[in-house]
PDB file of C-alpha atoms in Angstrom:
ATOM      1  CA  MET F   1     131.450 139.813  56.625  1.00  0.00           C
ATOM      2  CA  SER F   2     133.930 142.674  56.485  1.00  0.00           C
ATOM      3  CA  GLY F   3     132.795 146.245  56.092  1.00  0.00           C
ATOM      4  CA  SER F   4     134.065 149.799  56.254  1.00  0.00           C
ATOM      5  CA  LEU F   5     132.540 152.506  58.381  1.00  0.00           C
ATOM      6  CA  ARG F   6     130.892 155.316  56.464  1.00  0.00           C
ATOM      7  CA  GLY F   7     132.291 158.798  57.036  1.00  0.00           C
ATOM      8  CA  ASN F   8     129.316 160.498  55.413  1.00  0.00           C
ATOM      9  CA  VAL F   9     125.704 159.357  55.609  1.00  0.00           C
ATOM     10  CA  GLY F  10     123.525 160.668  52.802  1.00  0.00           C
ATOM     11  CA  LYS F  11     122.040 159.930  49.405  1.00  0.00           C
ATOM     12  CA  LYS F  12     125.012 161.282  47.508  1.00  0.00           C
ATOM     13  CA  ASP F  13     127.466 159.132  49.441  1.00  0.00           C
ATOM     14  CA  ALA F  14     125.183 156.067  49.107  1.00  0.00           C
ATOM     15  CA  ARG F  15     124.957 156.549  45.343  1.00  0.00           C
ATOM     16  CA  LYS F  16     128.732 156.709  45.085  1.00  0.00           C
ATOM     17  CA  ILE F  17     129.087 153.476  47.081  1.00  0.00           C
ATOM     18  CA  ARG F  18     126.623 151.668  44.795  1.00  0.00           C
ATOM     19  CA  ASN F  19     128.371 152.927  41.652  1.00  0.00           C
ATOM     20  CA  GLU F  20     131.596 151.401  42.962  1.00  0.00           C
ATOM     21  CA  GLY F  21     129.962 147.989  43.544  1.00  0.00           C
ATOM     22  CA  GLY F  22     129.241 148.408  47.247  1.00  0.00           C
ATOM     23  CA  VAL F  23     126.113 148.251  49.386  1.00  0.00           C
ATOM     24  CA  PRO F  24     125.270 150.813  52.094  1.00  0.00           C
ATOM     25  CA  CYS F  25     124.296 149.071  55.346  1.00  0.00           C
ATOM     26  CA  VAL F  26     123.271 149.832  58.897  1.00  0.00           C
ATOM     27  CA  VAL F  27     123.339 147.712  62.031  1.00  0.00           C
ATOM     28  CA  TYR F  28     121.064 148.588  64.920  1.00  0.00           C
ATOM     29  CA  GLY F  29     120.040 147.005  68.198  1.00  0.00           C
ATOM     30  CA  GLY F  30     123.083 148.182  70.158  1.00  0.00           C
ATOM     31  CA  LYS F  31     123.792 151.420  71.970  1.00  0.00           C
ATOM     32  CA  GLU F  32     123.842 153.284  68.654  1.00  0.00           C
ATOM     33  CA  GLN F  33     123.333 152.633  64.963  1.00  0.00           C
ATOM     34  CA  VAL F  34     126.458 151.858  62.973  1.00  0.00           C
ATOM     35  CA  HIS F  35     126.542 152.827  59.284  1.00  0.00           C
ATOM     36  CA  PHE F  36     128.939 150.958  57.027  1.00  0.00           C
ATOM     37  CA  PHE F  37     129.284 149.570  53.525  1.00  0.00           C
ATOM     38  CA  THR F  38     130.486 146.285  52.092  1.00  0.00           C
ATOM     39  CA  GLU F  39     130.864 144.599  48.703  1.00  0.00           C
ATOM     40  CA  ALA F  40     127.703 143.341  47.020  1.00  0.00           C
ATOM     41  CA  LYS F  41     129.224 139.879  46.531  1.00  0.00           C
ATOM     42  CA  SER F  42     129.462 139.538  50.335  1.00  0.00           C
ATOM     43  CA  PHE F  43     125.711 138.837  50.391  1.00  0.00           C
ATOM     44  CA  LYS F  44     125.932 135.761  48.154  1.00  0.00           C
ATOM     45  CA  ASN F  45     126.037 133.245  51.020  1.00  0.00           C
ATOM     46  CA  ILE F  46     123.481 135.134  53.106  1.00  0.00           C
ATOM     47  CA  VAL F  47     120.698 135.973  50.680  1.00  0.00           C
ATOM     48  CA  PHE F  48     120.711 133.101  48.176  1.00  0.00           C
ATOM     49  CA  THR F  49     120.223 130.286  50.674  1.00  0.00           C
ATOM     50  CA  PRO F  50     117.234 128.786  52.509  1.00  0.00           C
ATOM     51  CA  ASP F  51     119.320 128.299  55.659  1.00  0.00           C
ATOM     52  CA  VAL F  52     119.324 130.520  58.716  1.00  0.00           C
ATOM     53  CA  CYS F  53     122.429 132.691  58.674  1.00  0.00           C
ATOM     54  CA  TYR F  54     124.153 134.432  61.544  1.00  0.00           C
ATOM     55  CA  VAL F  55     126.622 137.092  60.490  1.00  0.00           C
ATOM     56  CA  LYS F  56     129.801 138.152  62.264  1.00  0.00           C
ATOM     57  CA  LEU F  57     130.408 141.714  61.187  1.00  0.00           C
ATOM     58  CA  GLN F  58     133.981 142.969  61.228  1.00  0.00           C
ATOM     59  CA  LEU F  59     133.861 146.758  61.144  1.00  0.00           C
ATOM     60  CA  GLY F  60     137.294 148.189  61.776  1.00  0.00           C
ATOM     61  CA  ASP F  61     138.227 147.271  65.342  1.00  0.00           C
ATOM     62  CA  LYS F  62     134.639 146.233  66.137  1.00  0.00           C
ATOM     63  CA  GLU F  63     133.206 142.737  65.814  1.00  0.00           C
ATOM     64  CA  LEU F  64     129.440 142.308  66.079  1.00  0.00           C
ATOM     65  CA  ASP F  65     127.144 139.260  65.959  1.00  0.00           C
ATOM     66  CA  ALA F  66     124.102 140.044  63.841  1.00  0.00           C
ATOM     67  CA  ILE F  67     121.391 138.763  61.533  1.00  0.00           C
ATOM     68  CA  LEU F  68     120.139 140.221  58.269  1.00  0.00           C
ATOM     69  CA  GLN F  69     116.875 141.924  59.160  1.00  0.00           C
ATOM     70  CA  ASP F  70     115.866 143.647  55.916  1.00  0.00           C
ATOM     71  CA  ILE F  71     117.178 144.116  52.396  1.00  0.00           C
ATOM     72  CA  GLN F  72     116.113 146.414  49.561  1.00  0.00           C
ATOM     73  CA  TYR F  73     116.492 145.630  45.854  1.00  0.00           C
ATOM     74  CA  HIS F  74     116.418 147.787  42.755  1.00  0.00           C
ATOM     75  CA  PRO F  75     112.990 147.271  41.082  1.00  0.00           C
ATOM     76  CA  VAL F  76     114.518 146.723  37.622  1.00  0.00           C
ATOM     77  CA  THR F  77     118.041 145.342  38.035  1.00  0.00           C
ATOM     78  CA  ASP F  78     117.484 143.456  41.334  1.00  0.00           C
ATOM     79  CA  ASN F  79     120.777 144.855  42.606  1.00  0.00           C
ATOM     80  CA  ILE F  80     120.961 145.247  46.374  1.00  0.00           C
ATOM     81  CA  LEU F  81     120.383 148.883  47.334  1.00  0.00           C
ATOM     82  CA  HIS F  82     120.536 148.737  51.119  1.00  0.00           C
ATOM     83  CA  ALA F  83     120.715 146.207  53.956  1.00  0.00           C
ATOM     84  CA  ASP F  84     119.703 146.369  57.613  1.00  0.00           C
ATOM     85  CA  PHE F  85     121.318 144.160  60.254  1.00  0.00           C
ATOM     86  CA  LEU F  86     120.183 143.521  63.821  1.00  0.00           C
ATOM     87  CA  GLU F  87     122.860 143.175  66.481  1.00  0.00           C
ATOM     88  CA  LEU F  88     122.392 140.091  68.639  1.00  0.00           C
ATOM     89  CA  HIS F  89     122.486 139.989  72.427  1.00  0.00           C
ATOM     90  CA  PRO F  90     122.444 136.727  74.411  1.00  0.00           C
ATOM     91  CA  ASP F  91     119.669 137.940  76.727  1.00  0.00           C
ATOM     92  CA  ARG F  92     117.374 139.496  74.082  1.00  0.00           C
ATOM     93  CA  PRO F  93     114.882 137.371  72.096  1.00  0.00           C
ATOM     94  CA  ILE F  94     114.744 137.824  68.344  1.00  0.00           C
ATOM     95  CA  LEU F  95     112.256 137.017  65.580  1.00  0.00           C
ATOM     96  CA  MET F  96     113.326 134.913  62.614  1.00  0.00           C
ATOM     97  CA  ASN F  97     111.650 133.091  59.719  1.00  0.00           C
ATOM     98  CA  ILE F  98     112.799 129.482  60.055  1.00  0.00           C
ATOM     99  CA  PRO F  99     112.522 127.043  57.111  1.00  0.00           C
ATOM    100  CA  VAL F 100     110.099 124.092  57.340  1.00  0.00           C
ATOM    101  CA  ILE F 101     111.590 120.844  56.008  1.00  0.00           C
ATOM    102  CA  VAL F 102     109.181 117.994  55.153  1.00  0.00           C
ATOM    103  CA  THR F 103     110.746 114.530  55.052  1.00  0.00           C
ATOM    104  CA  GLY F 104     109.488 111.083  54.032  1.00  0.00           C
ATOM    105  CA  THR F 105     106.699 109.977  51.698  1.00  0.00           C
ATOM    106  CA  ALA F 106     103.270 109.821  53.296  1.00  0.00           C
ATOM    107  CA  ALA F 107     101.370 106.521  53.253  1.00  0.00           C
ATOM    108  CA  GLY F 108      98.341 108.456  51.988  1.00  0.00           C
ATOM    109  CA  VAL F 109     100.311 109.777  49.026  1.00  0.00           C
ATOM    110  CA  LEU F 110     101.205 106.212  48.024  1.00  0.00           C
ATOM    111  CA  LYS F 111      97.470 105.471  48.027  1.00  0.00           C
ATOM    112  CA  GLY F 112      96.669 108.318  45.664  1.00  0.00           C
ATOM    113  CA  GLY F 113      96.536 111.306  47.998  1.00  0.00           C
ATOM    114  CA  ARG F 114      98.418 114.570  47.628  1.00  0.00           C
ATOM    115  CA  MET F 115     100.818 116.289  50.020  1.00  0.00           C
ATOM    116  CA  VAL F 116     100.132 120.000  50.494  1.00  0.00           C
ATOM    117  CA  GLN F 117     102.680 122.188  52.309  1.00  0.00           C
ATOM    118  CA  LYS F 118     101.129 125.511  53.285  1.00  0.00           C
ATOM    119  CA  TYR F 119     104.127 126.974  55.140  1.00  0.00           C
ATOM    120  CA  ARG F 120     107.665 127.070  53.777  1.00  0.00           C
ATOM    121  CA  ARG F 121     108.837 129.150  56.741  1.00  0.00           C
ATOM    122  CA  LEU F 122     107.528 129.815  60.235  1.00  0.00           C
ATOM    123  CA  LYS F 123     108.217 132.898  62.308  1.00  0.00           C
ATOM    124  CA  ILE F 124     109.796 131.989  65.641  1.00  0.00           C
ATOM    125  CA  LYS F 125     110.672 134.032  68.715  1.00  0.00           C
ATOM    126  CA  ALA F 126     113.603 132.863  70.832  1.00  0.00           C
ATOM    127  CA  LEU F 127     116.913 133.817  72.350  1.00  0.00           C
ATOM    128  CA  PRO F 128     119.761 133.597  69.809  1.00  0.00           C
ATOM    129  CA  ALA F 129     121.202 130.496  71.485  1.00  0.00           C
ATOM    130  CA  HIS F 130     117.835 128.676  71.337  1.00  0.00           C
ATOM    131  CA  MET F 131     116.807 129.602  67.808  1.00  0.00           C
ATOM    132  CA  PRO F 132     116.404 126.386  65.749  1.00  0.00           C
ATOM    133  CA  GLU F 133     118.009 126.145  62.326  1.00  0.00           C
ATOM    134  CA  LYS F 134     114.969 124.391  60.832  1.00  0.00           C
ATOM    135  CA  ILE F 135     111.621 122.800  61.653  1.00  0.00           C
ATOM    136  CA  GLU F 136     111.554 119.198  60.422  1.00  0.00           C
ATOM    137  CA  ILE F 137     108.312 117.251  59.944  1.00  0.00           C
ATOM    138  CA  ASN F 138     108.289 113.545  59.014  1.00  0.00           C
ATOM    139  CA  ILE F 139     105.074 112.703  57.148  1.00  0.00           C
ATOM    140  CA  THR F 140     105.794 109.001  56.458  1.00  0.00           C
ATOM    141  CA  PRO F 141     102.932 107.606  58.610  1.00  0.00           C
ATOM    142  CA  PHE F 142     100.348 110.146  57.431  1.00  0.00           C
ATOM    143  CA  GLU F 143      97.172 108.764  55.860  1.00  0.00           C
ATOM    144  CA  ILE F 144      94.768 110.720  53.647  1.00  0.00           C
ATOM    145  CA  GLY F 145      93.056 113.396  55.729  1.00  0.00           C
ATOM    146  CA  GLN F 146      95.815 113.733  58.327  1.00  0.00           C
ATOM    147  CA  SER F 147      97.675 117.005  58.884  1.00  0.00           C
ATOM    148  CA  VAL F 148     100.036 118.866  61.196  1.00  0.00           C
ATOM    149  CA  LYS F 149      99.054 122.182  62.698  1.00  0.00           C
ATOM    150  CA  ILE F 150     101.471 124.699  64.172  1.00  0.00           C
ATOM    151  CA  GLY F 151     100.268 123.758  67.650  1.00  0.00           C
ATOM    152  CA  ASP F 152     101.199 120.101  67.010  1.00  0.00           C
ATOM    153  CA  ILE F 153     104.890 120.899  66.554  1.00  0.00           C
ATOM    154  CA  PRO F 154     106.889 120.446  69.779  1.00  0.00           C
ATOM    155  CA  THR F 155     108.768 123.526  70.959  1.00  0.00           C
ATOM    156  CA  GLU F 156     111.749 123.803  73.259  1.00  0.00           C
ATOM    157  CA  ASN F 157     112.847 127.219  74.473  1.00  0.00           C
ATOM    158  CA  PHE F 158     111.137 128.968  71.565  1.00  0.00           C
ATOM    159  CA  MET F 159     107.629 129.923  70.474  1.00  0.00           C
ATOM    160  CA  PHE F 160     105.706 130.347  67.218  1.00  0.00           C
ATOM    161  CA  THR F 161     104.091 133.693  66.504  1.00  0.00           C
ATOM    162  CA  GLU F 162     101.602 132.296  63.956  1.00  0.00           C
ATOM    163  CA  ASN F 163      98.123 130.997  64.835  1.00  0.00           C
ATOM    164  CA  LYS F 164      98.490 127.531  66.399  1.00  0.00           C
ATOM    165  CA  ASN F 165      95.424 126.256  64.505  1.00  0.00           C
ATOM    166  CA  ASN F 166      96.949 126.955  61.087  1.00  0.00           C
ATOM    167  CA  THR F 167      97.842 123.854  59.070  1.00  0.00           C
ATOM    168  CA  VAL F 168     101.483 123.488  58.090  1.00  0.00           C
ATOM    169  CA  VAL F 169     101.326 120.317  55.980  1.00  0.00           C
ATOM    170  CA  ALA F 170      98.488 117.946  55.079  1.00  0.00           C
ATOM    171  CA  VAL F 171      97.722 114.874  52.978  1.00  0.00           C
ATOM    172  CA  THR F 172      94.548 115.584  51.035  1.00  0.00           C
ATOM    173  CA  VAL F 173      92.262 113.648  48.722  1.00  0.00           C
ATOM    174  CA  THR F 174      92.829 114.236  45.025  1.00  0.00           C
ATOM    175  CA  ARG F 175      89.936 114.584  42.576  1.00  0.00           C
ATOM    176  CA  VAL F 176      90.841 111.283  40.939  1.00  0.00           C
ATOM    177  CA  VAL F 177      90.421 109.399  44.222  1.00  0.00           C
ATOM    178  CA  GLU F 178      87.148 111.201  44.960  1.00  0.00           C
ATOM    179  CA  GLU F 179      85.612 110.410  41.562  1.00  0.00           C
ATOM    180  CA  VAL F 180      86.783 106.820  41.125  1.00  0.00           C
ATOM    181  CA  ALA F 181      84.933 105.467  44.182  1.00  0.00           C
ATOM    182  CA  PRO F 182      81.418 106.704  43.182  1.00  0.00           C
ATOM    183  CA  ALA F 183      81.984 105.559  39.606  1.00  0.00           C
ATOM    184  CA  ALA F 184      82.937 102.078  40.778  1.00  0.00           C
ATOM    185  CA  GLU F 185      79.822 101.833  42.970  1.00  0.00           C
ATOM    186  CA  ALA F 186      77.562 102.891  40.105  1.00  0.00           C
ATOM    187  CA  ALA F 187      79.078 100.267  37.792  1.00  0.00           C
ATOM    188  CA  ALA F 188      78.747  97.405  40.294  1.00  0.00           C
ATOM    189  CA  PRO F 189      76.055  94.859  39.207  1.00  0.00           C
ATOM    190  CA  GLY F 190      73.115  94.425  41.528  1.00  0.00           C
ATOM    191  CA  ALA F 191      73.857  97.578  43.496  1.00  0.00           C
ATOM    192  CA  PRO F 192      70.982  98.653  45.784  1.00  0.00           C
ATOM    193  CA  GLY F 193      68.621 101.071  44.105  1.00  0.00           C
ATOM    194  CA  THR F 194      69.812 100.162  40.592  1.00  0.00           C
ATOM    195  CA  PRO F 195      66.965  99.125  38.265  1.00  0.00           C
ATOM    196  CA  ALA F 196      67.360  95.619  36.814  1.00  0.00           C
ATOM    197  CA  ALA F 197      68.074  95.373  33.110  1.00  0.00           C
ATOM    198  CA  ALA F 198      65.166  94.212  30.966  1.00  0.00           C
ATOM    199  CA  ALA F 199      65.473  90.643  29.677  1.00  0.00           C
ATOM    200  CA  PRO F 200      65.975  90.236  25.913  1.00  0.00           C
ATOM    201  CA  GLY F 201      62.660  90.107  24.166  1.00  0.00           C
ATOM    202  CA  ALA F 202      60.729  91.361  27.174  1.00  0.00           C
ATOM    203  CA  ALA F 203      59.627  94.518  25.370  1.00  0.00           C
ATOM    204  CA  ALA F 204      58.548  92.556  22.294  1.00  0.00           C
ATOM    205  CA  GLY F 205      56.656  90.104  24.485  1.00  0.00           C
ATOM    206  CA  ALA F 206      54.804  92.950  26.136  1.00  0.00           C
ATOM    207  CA  LYS F 207      53.530  94.169  22.757  1.00  0.00           C
ATOM    208  CA  ALA F 208      52.381  90.700  21.557  1.00  0.00           C
ATOM    209  CA  PRO F 209      49.055  90.611  23.491  1.00  0.00           C
ATOM    210  CA  ALA F 210      48.091  94.011  22.085  1.00  0.00           C
ATOM    211  CA  ALA F 211      48.690  92.801  18.516  1.00  0.00           C
ATOM    212  CA  GLU F 212      46.635  89.680  19.202  1.00  0.00           C
ATOM    213  CA  GLU F 213      43.668  91.739  20.453  1.00  0.00           C
ATOM    214  CA  LYS F 214      43.732  93.859  17.307  1.00  0.00           C
ATOM    215  CA  GLY F 215      43.561  90.695  15.181  1.00  0.00           C
ATOM    216  CA  LYS F 216      40.482  89.467  17.031  1.00  0.00           C
ATOM    217  CA  ASP F 217      38.721  92.820  16.585  1.00  0.00           C
ATOM    218  CA  LYS F 218      39.282  92.775  12.837  1.00  0.00           C
ATOM    219  CA  GLY F 219      37.800  89.229  12.610  1.00  0.00           C
ATOM    220  CA  LYS F 220      34.634  90.318  14.372  1.00  0.00           C
ATOM    221  CA  GLU F 221      34.141  93.261  12.040  1.00  0.00           C
ATOM    222  CA  LYS F 222      34.378  90.973   8.969  1.00  0.00           C
ATOM    223  CA  GLY F 223      31.780  88.616  10.438  1.00  0.00           C
ATOM    224  CA  LYS F 224      29.290  91.437  10.926  1.00  0.00           C
ATOM    225  CA  LYS F 225      29.618  92.500   7.314  1.00  0.00           C
TER     226      LYS F 225
END
């Protein structure tokens, strides 16, 4: 990314830069802060991408390795108002949000489960040379109920700053799977605790003796008369 050093640092100068299609920027982390500006279109390959981007800033006769640390947008137009860069040093660790890439189709998903990804990015602390470009998790062998926590992910020359017990991705039970099993058990014939169905005519047979007794009582009453 090429930029021009700013002669004046102030709101009036920044407004003029924006009106001309530029973006005021600052890079810090070195011996002193460096104020510069660059074209707004220079941010296209840095901002609108999920990948980790390292920037080589060319500012006059200076060349700096940096990363985009912060960016401010206009609340209505979404135009970039200002950008902060952090100068990189080989012996100084940095913090970056690294994308989490989930690959494969879990065995539990094929059986009706659902894959839930709770982290799209993870914050990592490492030296610039050891910073990974992505965290890849293969969920192919995962059954329903299995998950990966931050502490389960192997690290090499870097560390996570999030809680190690937090779940990154999991295969959970869907409501359909939960409800189908009880329904199937209830419908199964002869299931334990299920009352047996009354045989046809059983109810009518139970009433027959009562009707017969009434007939006998009426005959006795006629005989007395």
